[in-house]
Amino acid sequence: MNRAAVSASSPSSLGRRSFLGIGLGAGAALALTACGGGSGASGGGAGSSVLKWGWSLPTSWDPVFSSAGWDVHALSLVYAGLTKLDPHGTAVPALASSWTYDTQGTRLTFTLRPGLKFSDGAPLDAAAVKKSLERGISDPKSLVAPQLTSVKAVSAPDPATVVIDLTHADYQIPNLLAGKTGMIVNPAAFTADAAGIAAKPAGAGPFTLTSYTQNAKAVLRRNPGYWDAGSIKLGGFELYPLPDASTVVAALQSGQYNVAQIPGSQVQAAKAAGLEVQVIPSMVVATLDVDSAKAPFDKPEVVEALKYAIDREALVKTQEFGNGEATYQPFPKGYAGYDASSANLFPYNPAKAKDLLAQAGYSGGLDITLTTATAQGVPEQIQAQLKQVGINAKIEVIPQTQFTQIVYIEHDQQLAVDQFAGRDSAVQAFQVLFGEQGLMNPGRSTPPELTAALNKVTGTPLDSADYPKVLQAATAFAVRNTPNVFLYTVPRILARAKNVSALPQTTVVQRFEGVTVG
């Protein structure tokens, strides 16, 4: 029998979910050649309205080399994958109308929709999908290659069929391909000028980039050739960096943006200003990332002391103004990987933290460096909490444009404040957080028992009754036996002008199907 067969008319019933950042550098303005026929303000019944979103610009417009999980939101505007995630994080058809596994779970066959095109009008067929996926696997500098290690070969037996042969049963692939890992890049672009894709995306998404000023602004227009163009009601899109918290409400009132991410501290001000506010549950979790290869965190007792020394409830109240929940694990309540037995795993206990430090030989306290990209707020509050147990933390601020490189690629810091924004596949999330090559695992150490647990997760069909139990067992082991310190959930808080319709409540990636601007 074929397992996990999915089609456009019969979506999968799987229940899953989907992210960090360095900048592109200098602020040169780039004029991009318009791709694809027709005006973004017309065709397919779309209006001429433009949505101006204060959120974030990507570290690269090339999904293979994008280094920030947050980039998926911007990249989803210009790229499409074989699958996408529904509001609950379930893989459903996108460029592929259906897919099916063989009985062993080692061969996955996708059927493409007819008539697909890239935004420049070039055909998007199975051969193009094959070349794009192979680039992500084989490029020496690919940042998505670690997610595709189970792929043995990609073939295109005919223009409408893509076959992925796997080294072992891996039922996570449809979810995995819904994010950056599976975004299809036009082979003509990376054959002619691969480096140029960093500033000039070549995809088949709902919008096409028409101009771009690095670190300042991206202007996009509707792509009438997008496979689901009928759902895109906006004529254009403008994307901006995250607005300053102190000015974001005024910027929304003035029309500089008509949708923007706001911190919890600005929710009441936004409502008082007549703006609509949506608090959307997300996969984002605030974290302390620990390099267990560096002293003093090479001693397990110090890591455990750190987990008991943090008053998470106080952080939620002060930093998120009550938006979010204290947590000890990477998955939110309601997600298949959420482990109820870990709900109160390391409650705030300064006395226990001091005892653990004493066991590690630090009864007189110790000095550490706490790295952050933001000088105020969370780092300062954590610094004060650690001081109560004898940990003197010196705050070192690294510019956001260098943070990922220094902390996660060079592994040059012992402890860092950050956020983990989830991944499209649960196993991918584990690999990023706990894998030996995981970006947010600076110590590069993985217990063999966790590897075995993840192999069991990978080999369990997502629609199996056993899947949640197997995944939760992996979560329970990971949060008890790895140095990662999870703090609290961070919902996506978006304020919008009243003439902007409600935004889809999508957990993983913010989508804009059906959104209009009056």
Short mmCIF file of C-alpha atoms in Angstrom, two decimals:
data_model
loop_
_atom_site.label_atom_id
_atom_site.label_comp_id
_atom_site.label_asym_id
_atom_site.label_seq_id
_atom_site.Cartn_x
_atom_site.Cartn_y
_atom_site.Cartn_z
CA MET A 1 0.00 0.00 0.00
CA ASN A 2 1.13 3.60 -0.55
CA ARG A 3 1.58 5.56 2.65
CA ALA A 4 1.03 9.29 3.12
CA ALA A 5 -0.54 9.85 -0.26
CA VAL A 6 -1.56 13.48 -0.52
CA SER A 7 -3.35 15.40 -3.27
CA ALA A 8 -4.72 18.87 -3.85
CA SER A 9 -8.25 17.56 -3.49
CA SER A 10 -7.39 15.47 -0.42
CA PRO A 11 -4.89 17.31 1.81
CA SER A 12 -2.81 15.39 4.31
CA SER A 13 -4.18 15.22 7.84
CA LEU A 14 -0.69 15.46 9.33
CA GLY A 15 -0.31 17.80 12.26
CA ARG A 16 3.06 19.59 12.22
CA ARG A 17 4.70 23.14 12.00
CA SER A 18 8.12 26.18 10.88
CA PHE A 19 13.38 29.78 12.11
CA LEU A 20 17.94 33.81 13.10
CA GLY A 21 19.88 36.76 11.18
CA ILE A 22 22.87 38.45 9.53
CA GLY A 23 22.63 41.37 7.15
CA LEU A 24 23.67 41.71 3.56
CA GLY A 25 25.96 44.65 4.27
CA ALA A 26 26.19 47.92 2.36
CA GLY A 27 23.04 49.78 1.44
CA ALA A 28 23.37 49.93 -2.31
CA ALA A 29 20.12 50.37 -4.21
CA LEU A 30 19.49 47.72 -6.82
CA ALA A 31 17.13 48.23 -9.74
CA LEU A 32 15.81 44.86 -10.80
CA THR A 33 14.56 43.97 -14.23
CA ALA A 34 10.86 43.23 -14.11
CA CYS A 35 10.21 39.52 -14.50
CA GLY A 36 7.10 37.89 -15.86
CA GLY A 37 4.37 39.45 -17.93
CA GLY A 38 1.69 41.85 -16.85
CA SER A 39 1.36 44.52 -14.20
CA GLY A 40 1.28 43.57 -10.54
CA ALA A 41 -1.71 45.86 -10.15
CA SER A 42 -3.85 44.02 -12.66
CA GLY A 43 -4.69 40.57 -13.91
CA GLY A 44 -6.49 37.73 -12.19
CA GLY A 45 -8.91 40.14 -10.55
CA ALA A 46 -6.26 41.62 -8.25
CA GLY A 47 -6.53 45.23 -7.17
CA SER A 48 -3.89 47.92 -7.29
CA SER A 49 -3.44 48.06 -3.52
CA VAL A 50 0.02 47.81 -1.96
CA LEU A 51 0.73 46.34 1.46
CA LYS A 52 3.58 48.04 3.36
CA TRP A 53 4.96 45.62 5.95
CA GLY A 54 7.40 46.61 8.69
CA TRP A 55 8.97 43.26 9.53
CA SER A 56 12.45 42.22 8.32
CA LEU A 57 14.54 42.03 5.18
CA PRO A 58 16.28 38.73 4.38
CA THR A 59 19.95 38.03 4.90
CA SER A 60 19.93 36.77 1.30
CA TRP A 61 17.27 36.39 -1.38
CA ASP A 62 18.83 33.00 -2.20
CA PRO A 63 17.16 30.35 0.00
CA VAL A 64 20.19 28.06 -0.29
CA PHE A 65 22.43 30.64 1.41
CA SER A 66 19.92 32.47 3.62
CA SER A 67 21.32 32.29 7.15
CA ALA A 68 18.30 33.46 9.14
CA GLY A 69 15.25 31.43 9.99
CA TRP A 70 13.22 34.67 9.92
CA ASP A 71 14.06 34.97 6.20
CA VAL A 72 11.40 32.40 5.37
CA HIS A 73 8.69 35.06 5.71
CA ALA A 74 10.25 37.34 3.07
CA LEU A 75 11.42 34.49 0.83
CA SER A 76 7.89 33.03 0.78
CA LEU A 77 6.81 36.18 -1.05
CA VAL A 78 9.04 35.41 -4.05
CA TYR A 79 9.48 31.62 -3.98
CA ALA A 80 7.24 28.58 -3.96
CA GLY A 81 7.94 24.99 -3.02
CA LEU A 82 6.47 21.64 -3.90
CA THR A 83 4.46 21.92 -0.69
CA LYS A 84 3.44 24.66 1.71
CA LEU A 85 2.18 24.63 5.28
CA ASP A 86 -1.42 25.25 6.24
CA PRO A 87 -2.29 27.48 9.24
CA HIS A 88 -1.52 24.61 11.62
CA GLY A 89 1.81 23.61 10.05
CA THR A 90 0.54 20.69 7.98
CA ALA A 91 2.15 20.11 4.56
CA VAL A 92 -0.40 20.62 1.78
CA PRO A 93 -0.03 20.81 -2.02
CA ALA A 94 1.64 23.82 -3.68
CA LEU A 95 3.68 23.42 -6.88
CA ALA A 96 2.98 19.73 -6.51
CA SER A 97 -0.67 18.75 -6.73
CA SER A 98 -0.05 15.45 -4.96
CA TRP A 99 2.57 13.11 -3.57
CA THR A 100 2.88 9.56 -2.35
CA TYR A 101 5.40 7.37 -0.51
CA ASP A 102 6.14 3.77 -1.39
CA THR A 103 5.49 1.07 1.21
CA GLN A 104 9.03 1.28 2.62
CA GLY A 105 8.97 5.07 2.97
CA THR A 106 12.17 5.36 0.93
CA ARG A 107 10.73 6.69 -2.35
CA LEU A 108 8.62 9.84 -2.54
CA THR A 109 6.91 10.76 -5.81
CA PHE A 110 5.53 14.25 -6.48
CA THR A 111 3.17 15.15 -9.32
CA LEU A 112 3.51 18.76 -10.49
CA ARG A 113 0.61 21.00 -11.45
CA PRO A 114 0.35 21.61 -15.20
CA GLY A 115 1.61 24.84 -16.80
CA LEU A 116 3.88 26.03 -13.98
CA LYS A 117 6.24 28.92 -14.76
CA PHE A 118 8.96 30.88 -13.01
CA SER A 119 8.37 34.61 -12.64
CA ASP A 120 10.45 35.28 -15.79
CA GLY A 121 8.11 33.05 -17.80
CA ALA A 122 10.47 30.06 -18.03
CA PRO A 123 8.80 26.67 -17.59
CA LEU A 124 8.94 25.17 -14.10
CA ASP A 125 9.01 21.45 -14.82
CA ALA A 126 10.39 18.37 -13.11
CA ALA A 127 13.85 18.91 -14.60
CA ALA A 128 13.99 22.40 -13.06
CA VAL A 129 12.87 21.06 -9.68
CA LYS A 130 15.55 18.35 -9.85
CA LYS A 131 18.31 20.88 -10.59
CA SER A 132 17.15 23.23 -7.84
CA LEU A 133 17.00 20.51 -5.17
CA GLU A 134 20.35 19.08 -6.26
CA ARG A 135 21.94 22.53 -5.92
CA GLY A 136 20.75 22.71 -2.31
CA ILE A 137 22.24 19.28 -1.65
CA SER A 138 25.58 19.61 -3.44
CA ASP A 139 26.70 23.24 -3.23
CA PRO A 140 29.69 23.33 -0.83
CA LYS A 141 28.34 26.45 0.91
CA SER A 142 24.70 25.38 1.04
CA LEU A 143 23.01 26.03 4.37
CA VAL A 144 20.11 23.69 3.56
CA ALA A 145 22.26 20.64 2.70
CA PRO A 146 22.28 19.35 6.32
CA GLN A 147 18.50 19.05 6.11
CA LEU A 148 18.67 16.85 3.00
CA THR A 149 21.12 14.18 4.09
CA SER A 150 18.48 11.46 3.70
CA VAL A 151 18.10 12.24 -0.02
CA LYS A 152 19.96 9.68 -2.12
CA ALA A 153 18.87 10.88 -5.55
CA VAL A 154 16.39 13.17 -7.29
CA SER A 155 15.06 12.19 -10.71
CA ALA A 156 12.61 13.58 -13.27
CA PRO A 157 11.22 10.62 -15.26
CA ASP A 158 8.86 12.98 -17.09
CA PRO A 159 8.12 16.73 -17.04
CA ALA A 160 5.35 16.37 -14.45
CA THR A 161 6.97 13.86 -12.07
CA VAL A 162 9.69 14.34 -9.45
CA VAL A 163 10.99 11.27 -7.65
CA ILE A 164 13.07 11.53 -4.48
CA ASP A 165 14.85 8.35 -3.41
CA LEU A 166 15.90 8.26 0.23
CA THR A 167 18.66 6.45 2.10
CA HIS A 168 16.13 5.42 4.73
CA ALA A 169 12.46 5.94 5.52
CA ASP A 170 11.92 9.67 6.06
CA TYR A 171 8.35 10.87 6.36
CA GLN A 172 9.37 14.43 7.23
CA ILE A 173 10.26 15.40 3.64
CA PRO A 174 6.91 17.00 2.62
CA ASN A 175 7.06 19.31 5.65
CA LEU A 176 10.75 19.98 5.14
CA LEU A 177 10.25 21.03 1.53
CA ALA A 178 7.58 23.57 2.53
CA GLY A 179 10.23 25.98 3.83
CA LYS A 180 13.51 27.46 2.65
CA THR A 181 14.94 23.99 2.07
CA GLY A 182 12.43 23.25 -0.67
CA MET A 183 12.03 26.65 -2.35
CA ILE A 184 12.53 26.13 -6.09
CA VAL A 185 15.13 28.42 -7.67
CA ASN A 186 15.18 28.98 -11.45
CA PRO A 187 18.15 26.97 -12.80
CA ALA A 188 18.70 29.58 -15.51
CA ALA A 189 19.56 32.10 -12.78
CA PHE A 190 22.07 30.03 -10.85
CA THR A 191 23.62 28.76 -14.06
CA ALA A 192 24.17 32.28 -15.37
CA ASP A 193 24.92 34.18 -12.15
CA ALA A 194 24.50 32.23 -8.93
CA ALA A 195 25.94 35.01 -6.76
CA GLY A 196 23.40 37.47 -8.16
CA ILE A 197 20.46 35.61 -6.64
CA ALA A 198 21.42 37.02 -3.22
CA ALA A 199 19.97 40.36 -4.33
CA LYS A 200 17.75 39.28 -7.24
CA PRO A 201 15.54 36.28 -6.42
CA ALA A 202 14.58 33.90 -9.20
CA GLY A 203 11.52 32.01 -8.08
CA ALA A 204 7.86 31.32 -8.78
CA GLY A 205 6.20 32.89 -5.75
CA PRO A 206 3.16 35.17 -5.40
CA PHE A 207 5.27 38.32 -5.94
CA THR A 208 8.28 39.40 -7.98
CA LEU A 209 10.99 41.70 -6.60
CA THR A 210 11.26 44.85 -8.72
CA SER A 211 13.63 47.02 -6.67
CA TYR A 212 15.70 46.53 -3.59
CA THR A 213 17.74 48.77 -1.32
CA GLN A 214 19.76 46.59 1.03
CA ASN A 215 18.84 47.01 4.70
CA ALA A 216 16.17 49.57 3.74
CA LYS A 217 13.36 48.49 1.44
CA ALA A 218 12.14 45.84 -0.99
CA VAL A 219 9.44 46.59 -3.56
CA LEU A 220 7.50 43.70 -5.08
CA ARG A 221 4.64 43.36 -7.54
CA ARG A 222 2.07 40.64 -7.94
CA ASN A 223 3.15 37.69 -10.08
CA PRO A 224 0.17 36.85 -12.31
CA GLY A 225 1.80 33.53 -13.23
CA TYR A 226 1.85 32.26 -9.64
CA TRP A 227 0.13 28.88 -9.35
CA ASP A 228 -2.38 30.27 -6.83
CA ALA A 229 -2.60 33.82 -8.22
CA GLY A 230 -6.35 33.92 -7.68
CA SER A 231 -5.79 33.99 -3.91
CA ILE A 232 -3.46 37.00 -4.09
CA LYS A 233 -5.57 40.16 -3.95
CA LEU A 234 -2.74 42.63 -3.45
CA GLY A 235 -1.24 44.38 -6.45
CA GLY A 236 2.08 44.96 -4.73
CA PHE A 237 4.10 44.63 -1.59
CA GLU A 238 6.68 46.75 0.19
CA LEU A 239 8.89 45.14 2.80
CA TYR A 240 10.84 47.10 5.42
CA PRO A 241 13.19 46.31 8.33
CA LEU A 242 11.72 45.92 11.79
CA PRO A 243 10.47 49.33 12.98
CA ASP A 244 11.78 50.91 16.16
CA ALA A 245 9.50 50.04 19.08
CA SER A 246 9.24 53.67 20.18
CA THR A 247 8.05 54.92 16.78
CA VAL A 248 6.19 51.98 15.26
CA VAL A 249 2.69 53.15 16.28
CA ALA A 250 3.29 56.64 14.89
CA ALA A 251 4.69 55.12 11.68
CA LEU A 252 1.53 53.05 11.27
CA GLN A 253 -0.65 56.10 11.90
CA SER A 254 1.25 58.13 9.31
CA GLY A 255 0.95 55.44 6.66
CA GLN A 256 4.66 54.67 6.50
CA TYR A 257 3.53 51.10 7.12
CA ASN A 258 0.04 49.69 7.12
CA VAL A 259 1.09 46.44 8.81
CA ALA A 260 3.98 46.08 11.25
CA GLN A 261 5.39 43.80 13.88
CA ILE A 262 5.06 45.44 17.30
CA PRO A 263 6.41 44.42 20.72
CA GLY A 264 4.05 43.55 23.55
CA SER A 265 4.82 46.91 25.13
CA GLN A 266 3.04 48.68 22.26
CA VAL A 267 -0.17 46.65 22.10
CA GLN A 268 -2.26 49.03 24.21
CA ALA A 269 -0.83 52.10 22.45
CA ALA A 270 -1.65 50.59 19.06
CA LYS A 271 -5.24 49.85 20.08
CA ALA A 272 -5.62 53.36 21.54
CA ALA A 273 -4.42 54.77 18.21
CA GLY A 274 -7.26 53.00 16.40
CA LEU A 275 -5.15 50.20 14.94
CA GLU A 276 -6.17 46.57 14.72
CA VAL A 277 -3.89 44.18 16.62
CA GLN A 278 -3.54 40.47 15.96
CA VAL A 279 -1.66 38.25 18.39
CA ILE A 280 -0.83 35.19 16.31
CA PRO A 281 0.56 32.05 17.99
CA SER A 282 3.93 31.16 16.52
CA MET A 283 6.76 28.68 16.83
CA VAL A 284 9.14 31.34 18.18
CA VAL A 285 10.78 30.64 21.56
CA ALA A 286 13.19 32.92 23.41
CA THR A 287 16.39 31.05 24.26
CA LEU A 288 19.76 31.10 25.93
CA ASP A 289 22.18 29.31 23.63
CA VAL A 290 24.96 27.62 25.56
CA ASP A 291 28.33 26.53 24.17
CA SER A 292 28.93 23.42 26.24
CA ALA A 293 32.44 23.13 24.79
CA LYS A 294 33.49 26.30 26.64
CA ALA A 295 34.13 26.60 30.39
CA PRO A 296 32.31 26.87 32.71
CA PHE A 297 29.45 25.36 30.70
CA ASP A 298 31.47 22.23 29.99
CA LYS A 299 30.30 21.18 33.46
CA PRO A 300 26.71 19.82 33.37
CA GLU A 301 26.00 21.18 36.87
CA VAL A 302 26.64 24.75 35.67
CA VAL A 303 24.26 24.29 32.75
CA GLU A 304 21.58 22.88 35.05
CA ALA A 305 22.13 25.75 37.51
CA LEU A 306 21.54 28.17 34.66
CA LYS A 307 18.19 26.54 33.90
CA TYR A 308 17.01 26.92 37.53
CA ALA A 309 18.38 30.46 37.88
CA ILE A 310 16.00 32.01 35.30
CA ASP A 311 12.63 33.37 36.40
CA ARG A 312 10.76 32.80 33.15
CA GLU A 313 7.42 34.09 34.40
CA ALA A 314 9.05 37.41 35.29
CA LEU A 315 10.54 37.62 31.78
CA VAL A 316 7.13 37.06 30.17
CA LYS A 317 5.53 39.71 32.35
CA THR A 318 8.27 42.32 31.85
CA GLN A 319 9.52 41.68 28.32
CA GLU A 320 6.36 40.46 26.56
CA PHE A 321 3.78 42.27 28.71
CA GLY A 322 2.03 38.98 29.30
CA ASN A 323 2.00 37.93 25.66
CA GLY A 324 3.51 34.45 25.61
CA GLU A 325 4.10 31.69 28.14
CA ALA A 326 7.05 30.43 30.16
CA THR A 327 8.39 27.27 28.55
CA TYR A 328 11.11 24.66 28.92
CA GLN A 329 10.92 23.17 25.42
CA PRO A 330 11.04 24.22 21.76
CA PHE A 331 7.43 23.39 20.86
CA PRO A 332 4.27 25.26 21.94
CA LYS A 333 1.19 23.71 23.48
CA GLY A 334 -1.02 22.06 20.90
CA TYR A 335 1.90 21.00 18.68
CA ALA A 336 2.54 17.29 18.25
CA GLY A 337 6.03 17.58 19.75
CA TYR A 338 4.91 19.33 22.95
CA ASP A 339 5.77 17.12 25.93
CA ALA A 340 3.40 17.59 28.86
CA SER A 341 5.85 15.95 31.28
CA SER A 342 8.29 18.82 30.62
CA ALA A 343 5.76 21.57 31.30
CA ASN A 344 7.45 22.68 34.54
CA LEU A 345 10.82 21.04 34.18
CA PHE A 346 13.17 23.68 35.62
CA PRO A 347 11.05 25.97 37.82
CA TYR A 348 12.70 29.08 39.20
CA ASN A 349 14.76 27.90 42.16
CA PRO A 350 17.74 30.13 43.10
CA ALA A 351 18.69 27.94 46.07
CA LYS A 352 18.98 24.86 43.87
CA ALA A 353 20.96 26.83 41.32
CA LYS A 354 23.46 27.85 44.03
CA ASP A 355 23.77 24.24 45.21
CA LEU A 356 24.51 23.06 41.68
CA LEU A 357 27.16 25.75 41.23
CA ALA A 358 28.76 24.64 44.50
CA GLN A 359 28.80 21.03 43.27
CA ALA A 360 30.62 22.25 40.17
CA GLY A 361 33.24 24.00 42.31
CA TYR A 362 31.85 27.53 42.06
CA SER A 363 30.54 28.12 45.58
CA GLY A 364 32.09 31.58 45.45
CA GLY A 365 30.34 32.42 42.17
CA LEU A 366 31.72 32.76 38.66
CA ASP A 367 32.10 35.30 35.87
CA ILE A 368 30.70 34.80 32.36
CA THR A 369 29.96 36.82 29.24
CA LEU A 370 26.36 37.12 28.01
CA THR A 371 26.26 37.94 24.31
CA THR A 372 23.32 39.76 22.75
CA ALA A 373 22.33 41.86 19.77
CA THR A 374 20.14 44.06 21.99
CA ALA A 375 21.68 45.90 24.93
CA GLN A 376 18.46 46.56 26.81
CA GLY A 377 15.55 44.47 28.01
CA VAL A 378 15.95 40.70 28.17
CA PRO A 379 19.77 40.62 28.62
CA GLU A 380 19.66 43.08 31.50
CA GLN A 381 16.87 41.21 33.28
CA ILE A 382 18.65 37.88 32.84
CA GLN A 383 21.87 39.51 34.08
CA ALA A 384 20.07 40.60 37.27
CA GLN A 385 18.54 37.15 37.80
CA LEU A 386 21.89 35.39 37.37
CA LYS A 387 23.53 37.75 39.84
CA GLN A 388 21.13 36.49 42.52
CA VAL A 389 22.72 33.03 42.34
CA GLY A 390 26.34 34.20 42.08
CA ILE A 391 26.76 34.28 38.29
CA ASN A 392 28.22 37.64 37.26
CA ALA A 393 27.31 38.15 33.61
CA LYS A 394 29.07 40.83 31.58
CA ILE A 395 26.85 41.86 28.66
CA GLU A 396 28.60 42.01 25.30
CA VAL A 397 26.59 43.58 22.46
CA ILE A 398 27.28 42.33 18.92
CA PRO A 399 25.58 44.14 16.01
CA GLN A 400 22.69 42.16 14.57
CA THR A 401 24.45 42.05 11.19
CA GLN A 402 27.32 40.07 12.77
CA PHE A 403 25.49 38.11 15.44
CA THR A 404 24.82 34.87 13.54
CA GLN A 405 28.29 34.76 12.06
CA ILE A 406 30.09 35.22 15.40
CA VAL A 407 27.81 33.18 17.66
CA TYR A 408 26.61 30.34 15.44
CA ILE A 409 29.15 29.97 12.67
CA GLU A 410 32.40 30.92 14.40
CA HIS A 411 31.22 29.52 17.80
CA ASP A 412 33.05 32.34 19.52
CA GLN A 413 30.74 33.01 22.51
CA GLN A 414 29.91 30.96 25.60
CA LEU A 415 26.33 32.15 26.19
CA ALA A 416 23.96 34.12 23.95
CA VAL A 417 20.44 35.54 24.21
CA ASP A 418 18.40 34.82 21.08
CA GLN A 419 15.17 33.40 19.72
CA PHE A 420 14.48 30.13 17.92
CA ALA A 421 11.70 30.46 15.40
CA GLY A 422 10.99 26.81 14.70
CA ARG A 423 11.27 24.87 11.45
CA ASP A 424 8.88 23.38 8.94
CA SER A 425 9.75 19.85 10.05
CA ALA A 426 10.02 18.76 13.69
CA VAL A 427 13.15 16.74 12.92
CA GLN A 428 14.66 19.78 11.21
CA ALA A 429 14.02 21.77 14.40
CA PHE A 430 15.83 19.11 16.41
CA GLN A 431 18.75 19.15 13.98
CA VAL A 432 19.12 22.94 14.21
CA LEU A 433 18.89 22.96 18.01
CA PHE A 434 20.62 19.74 19.02
CA GLY A 435 22.38 18.20 15.98
CA GLU A 436 26.16 17.97 15.76
CA GLN A 437 26.05 20.49 12.91
CA GLY A 438 23.07 22.38 14.32
CA LEU A 439 23.29 26.14 13.88
CA MET A 440 21.95 26.76 17.40
CA ASN A 441 24.10 24.08 19.01
CA PRO A 442 27.42 25.94 19.39
CA GLY A 443 28.97 23.09 21.42
CA ARG A 444 28.40 20.68 18.53
CA SER A 445 27.66 17.75 20.82
CA THR A 446 24.69 15.40 20.47
CA PRO A 447 23.89 12.48 22.81
CA PRO A 448 23.72 9.23 20.81
CA GLU A 449 20.40 8.44 22.49
CA LEU A 450 18.92 11.60 20.97
CA THR A 451 20.17 10.64 17.53
CA ALA A 452 18.46 7.27 17.93
CA ALA A 453 15.24 8.94 19.08
CA LEU A 454 15.25 11.24 16.04
CA ASN A 455 15.84 8.32 13.70
CA LYS A 456 12.72 6.76 15.16
CA VAL A 457 10.77 10.00 14.60
CA THR A 458 11.98 10.23 10.99
CA GLY A 459 10.89 6.68 10.27
CA THR A 460 7.38 7.12 11.68
CA PRO A 461 4.67 8.25 9.22
CA LEU A 462 3.26 11.60 10.26
CA ASP A 463 -0.30 10.31 10.01
CA SER A 464 0.50 7.38 12.31
CA ALA A 465 -1.11 7.26 15.76
CA ASP A 466 2.38 6.61 17.15
CA TYR A 467 3.92 9.79 15.73
CA PRO A 468 3.03 12.23 18.57
CA LYS A 469 4.21 9.75 21.22
CA VAL A 470 7.53 9.12 19.45
CA LEU A 471 8.13 12.83 18.88
CA GLN A 472 7.24 13.77 22.46
CA ALA A 473 9.67 11.15 23.78
CA ALA A 474 12.43 12.79 21.72
CA THR A 475 11.47 16.19 23.11
CA ALA A 476 11.51 14.91 26.68
CA PHE A 477 15.01 13.48 26.26
CA ALA A 478 16.37 16.56 24.47
CA VAL A 479 15.28 19.13 27.03
CA ARG A 480 16.70 17.04 29.88
CA ASN A 481 20.03 16.14 28.31
CA THR A 482 21.15 19.08 26.15
CA PRO A 483 22.43 22.51 27.24
CA ASN A 484 19.77 24.57 25.43
CA VAL A 485 17.81 26.85 27.78
CA PHE A 486 14.29 27.67 26.61
CA LEU A 487 12.64 30.70 28.21
CA TYR A 488 9.22 31.69 26.85
CA THR A 489 7.06 31.60 23.73
CA VAL A 490 6.94 34.70 21.54
CA PRO A 491 3.71 35.22 19.57
CA ARG A 492 3.73 37.19 16.33
CA ILE A 493 2.09 40.52 17.20
CA LEU A 494 1.03 42.46 14.12
CA ALA A 495 -0.71 45.84 14.15
CA ARG A 496 -2.50 46.97 11.03
CA ALA A 497 -4.44 49.92 9.73
CA LYS A 498 -8.21 49.47 9.71
CA ASN A 499 -8.30 49.44 5.89
CA VAL A 500 -6.20 46.25 5.85
CA SER A 501 -8.21 43.06 6.13
CA ALA A 502 -7.44 40.44 8.76
CA LEU A 503 -4.22 38.52 8.21
CA PRO A 504 -4.19 34.71 8.05
CA GLN A 505 -3.47 33.17 11.46
CA THR A 506 -0.60 31.05 10.17
CA THR A 507 1.58 29.56 12.89
CA VAL A 508 4.81 29.02 10.95
CA VAL A 509 5.07 31.48 8.05
CA GLN A 510 3.01 34.63 7.73
CA ARG A 511 1.01 34.33 4.53
CA PHE A 512 -1.13 36.87 2.70
CA GLU A 513 -3.68 34.93 0.65
CA GLY A 514 -6.94 36.86 0.56
CA VAL A 515 -5.51 39.99 2.23
CA THR A 516 -6.74 43.31 0.85
CA VAL A 517 -5.97 46.98 1.45
CA GLY A 518 -9.00 49.24 1.16
#
